[in-house]
């Protein structure tokens, strides 16, 4: 058994799921993920699991929010007056909009999920859609290079 260590390059495929079982990403053997152990290219929980694996082995790993997309932040919810949206947009809950946000004097296009809509305002969420979720990865180690 060759021990996987810091600096080893590993090739994996995986299926990533939410806690309800919904698949949000699949990386198959045709186009696998290659990363170097110790370069923070993968969450620590995944790196630690991979270091104990052998090629061909499969494991299930749960990544907590703080290692994934972070905790949900209430400060990233914003209520916007409906009149600031153009007439041709009819926002509905769950819809993802690209909104202009100013930061450090520069305007950026940022995705926001519509949470609530009423006749006067629209509440949007700038959190990443996977923020706050425990993510389950079904990993398969394909190869290791030292």
GROMACS .gro file of C-alpha atoms in nm:
model
  146
    1UNK     CA    1   0.000   0.000   0.000
    2UNK     CA    2   0.145   0.337  -0.099
    3UNK     CA    3   0.060   0.599   0.161
    4UNK     CA    4  -0.100   0.915   0.028
    5UNK     CA    5   0.075   1.216   0.181
    6UNK     CA    6   0.106   1.591   0.150
    7UNK     CA    7   0.208   1.668  -0.208
    8UNK     CA    8   0.051   1.352  -0.357
    9UNK     CA    9  -0.169   1.421  -0.661
   10UNK     CA   10  -0.491   1.225  -0.645
   11UNK     CA   11  -0.757   1.159  -0.906
   12UNK     CA   12  -1.112   1.108  -0.781
   13UNK     CA   13  -1.466   1.091  -0.911
   14UNK     CA   14  -1.766   1.163  -0.691
   15UNK     CA   15  -2.135   1.223  -0.651
   16UNK     CA   16  -2.225   1.513  -0.422
   17UNK     CA   17  -2.563   1.522  -0.248
   18UNK     CA   18  -2.762   1.735  -0.009
   19UNK     CA   19  -2.879   1.575   0.316
   20UNK     CA   20  -3.218   1.504   0.152
   21UNK     CA   21  -3.040   1.290  -0.112
   22UNK     CA   22  -3.070   1.543  -0.395
   23UNK     CA   23  -2.765   1.520  -0.624
   24UNK     CA   24  -2.613   1.861  -0.697
   25UNK     CA   25  -2.295   1.752  -0.875
   26UNK     CA   26  -2.148   1.444  -1.038
   27UNK     CA   27  -1.786   1.412  -1.149
   28UNK     CA   28  -1.736   1.085  -1.337
   29UNK     CA   29  -1.430   0.887  -1.442
   30UNK     CA   30  -1.438   1.040  -1.792
   31UNK     CA   31  -1.355   1.385  -1.651
   32UNK     CA   32  -1.235   1.328  -1.293
   33UNK     CA   33  -1.114   1.578  -1.037
   34UNK     CA   34  -0.737   1.592  -0.986
   35UNK     CA   35  -0.597   1.773  -0.683
   36UNK     CA   36  -0.286   1.787  -0.469
   37UNK     CA   37  -0.308   1.686  -0.104
   38UNK     CA   38  -0.219   1.974   0.128
   39UNK     CA   39  -0.289   2.258  -0.117
   40UNK     CA   40  -0.638   2.331   0.024
   41UNK     CA   41  -0.791   2.242  -0.314
   42UNK     CA   42  -1.045   2.018  -0.139
   43UNK     CA   43  -1.217   2.047   0.200
   44UNK     CA   44  -1.009   1.901   0.488
   45UNK     CA   45  -1.265   1.625   0.553
   46UNK     CA   46  -1.230   1.504   0.194
   47UNK     CA   47  -0.849   1.525   0.202
   48UNK     CA   48  -0.834   1.323   0.525
   49UNK     CA   49  -1.065   1.055   0.382
   50UNK     CA   50  -0.869   1.032   0.056
   51UNK     CA   51  -0.537   0.995   0.245
   52UNK     CA   52  -0.671   0.668   0.392
   53UNK     CA   53  -0.794   0.526   0.060
   54UNK     CA   54  -0.645   0.297  -0.202
   55UNK     CA   55  -0.716   0.323  -0.577
   56UNK     CA   56  -1.055   0.169  -0.657
   57UNK     CA   57  -1.185   0.220  -0.304
   58UNK     CA   58  -1.508   0.409  -0.242
   59UNK     CA   59  -1.612   0.601   0.070
   60UNK     CA   60  -1.889   0.833   0.182
   61UNK     CA   61  -1.784   1.161   0.346
   62UNK     CA   62  -2.001   1.434   0.500
   63UNK     CA   63  -1.860   1.786   0.469
   64UNK     CA   64  -1.994   2.036   0.726
   65UNK     CA   65  -2.104   2.384   0.612
   66UNK     CA   66  -1.792   2.554   0.747
   67UNK     CA   67  -1.576   2.341   0.514
   68UNK     CA   68  -1.815   2.369   0.222
   69UNK     CA   69  -1.992   2.690   0.128
   70UNK     CA   70  -2.005   2.839   0.477
   71UNK     CA   71  -2.290   2.909   0.714
   72UNK     CA   72  -2.589   3.103   0.591
   73UNK     CA   73  -2.553   3.471   0.680
   74UNK     CA   74  -2.863   3.675   0.757
   75UNK     CA   75  -2.670   3.986   0.656
   76UNK     CA   76  -2.681   3.859   0.296
   77UNK     CA   77  -3.061   3.887   0.282
   78UNK     CA   78  -3.181   4.215   0.135
   79UNK     CA   79  -3.523   4.364   0.074
   80UNK     CA   80  -3.538   4.576  -0.241
   81UNK     CA   81  -3.818   4.807  -0.348
   82UNK     CA   82  -4.007   4.648  -0.635
   83UNK     CA   83  -4.000   4.973  -0.835
   84UNK     CA   84  -3.620   4.942  -0.868
   85UNK     CA   85  -3.671   4.640  -1.098
   86UNK     CA   86  -3.754   4.691  -1.465
   87UNK     CA   87  -4.113   4.626  -1.572
   88UNK     CA   88  -4.015   4.325  -1.787
   89UNK     CA   89  -3.894   4.127  -1.482
   90UNK     CA   90  -4.156   3.933  -1.288
   91UNK     CA   91  -3.959   3.786  -0.995
   92UNK     CA   92  -4.090   3.468  -0.831
   93UNK     CA   93  -3.957   3.286  -0.522
   94UNK     CA   94  -3.672   3.052  -0.618
   95UNK     CA   95  -3.577   3.254  -0.925
   96UNK     CA   96  -3.208   3.350  -0.952
   97UNK     CA   97  -3.140   3.704  -1.065
   98UNK     CA   98  -2.814   3.874  -1.159
   99UNK     CA   99  -2.807   4.200  -0.965
  100UNK     CA  100  -2.560   4.489  -0.963
  101UNK     CA  101  -2.396   4.540  -0.625
  102UNK     CA  102  -2.145   4.810  -0.538
  103UNK     CA  103  -1.841   4.706  -0.337
  104UNK     CA  104  -1.529   4.916  -0.280
  105UNK     CA  105  -1.656   5.173  -0.528
  106UNK     CA  106  -1.697   4.919  -0.807
  107UNK     CA  107  -2.015   4.761  -0.943
  108UNK     CA  108  -2.032   4.382  -0.970
  109UNK     CA  109  -2.293   4.144  -1.111
  110UNK     CA  110  -2.389   3.903  -0.832
  111UNK     CA  111  -2.638   3.615  -0.835
  112UNK     CA  112  -2.923   3.645  -0.585
  113UNK     CA  113  -3.208   3.404  -0.512
  114UNK     CA  114  -3.556   3.556  -0.482
  115UNK     CA  115  -3.697   3.454  -0.143
  116UNK     CA  116  -4.019   3.655  -0.107
  117UNK     CA  117  -4.222   3.883  -0.329
  118UNK     CA  118  -4.504   4.118  -0.240
  119UNK     CA  119  -4.659   4.412  -0.420
  120UNK     CA  120  -4.405   4.661  -0.279
  121UNK     CA  121  -4.079   4.472  -0.229
  122UNK     CA  122  -3.866   4.172  -0.317
  123UNK     CA  123  -3.645   3.991  -0.066
  124UNK     CA  124  -3.332   3.839  -0.218
  125UNK     CA  125  -3.062   3.615  -0.074
  126UNK     CA  126  -2.698   3.662  -0.177
  127UNK     CA  127  -2.582   3.348   0.010
  128UNK     CA  128  -2.445   3.067  -0.207
  129UNK     CA  129  -2.733   2.819  -0.266
  130UNK     CA  130  -2.531   2.546  -0.087
  131UNK     CA  131  -2.441   2.763   0.215
  132UNK     CA  132  -2.556   2.612   0.544
  133UNK     CA  133  -2.582   2.259   0.407
  134UNK     CA  134  -2.404   1.943   0.516
  135UNK     CA  135  -2.283   1.793   0.186
  136UNK     CA  136  -2.239   1.420   0.131
  137UNK     CA  137  -1.971   1.311  -0.113
  138UNK     CA  138  -1.957   0.954  -0.242
  139UNK     CA  139  -1.591   0.942  -0.345
  140UNK     CA  140  -1.397   0.692  -0.551
  141UNK     CA  141  -1.018   0.715  -0.563
  142UNK     CA  142  -0.898   0.644  -0.916
  143UNK     CA  143  -0.524   0.711  -0.899
  144UNK     CA  144  -0.239   0.848  -0.688
  145UNK     CA  145   0.086   1.010  -0.804
  146UNK     CA  146   0.364   1.098  -0.560
   0.00000   0.00000   0.00000
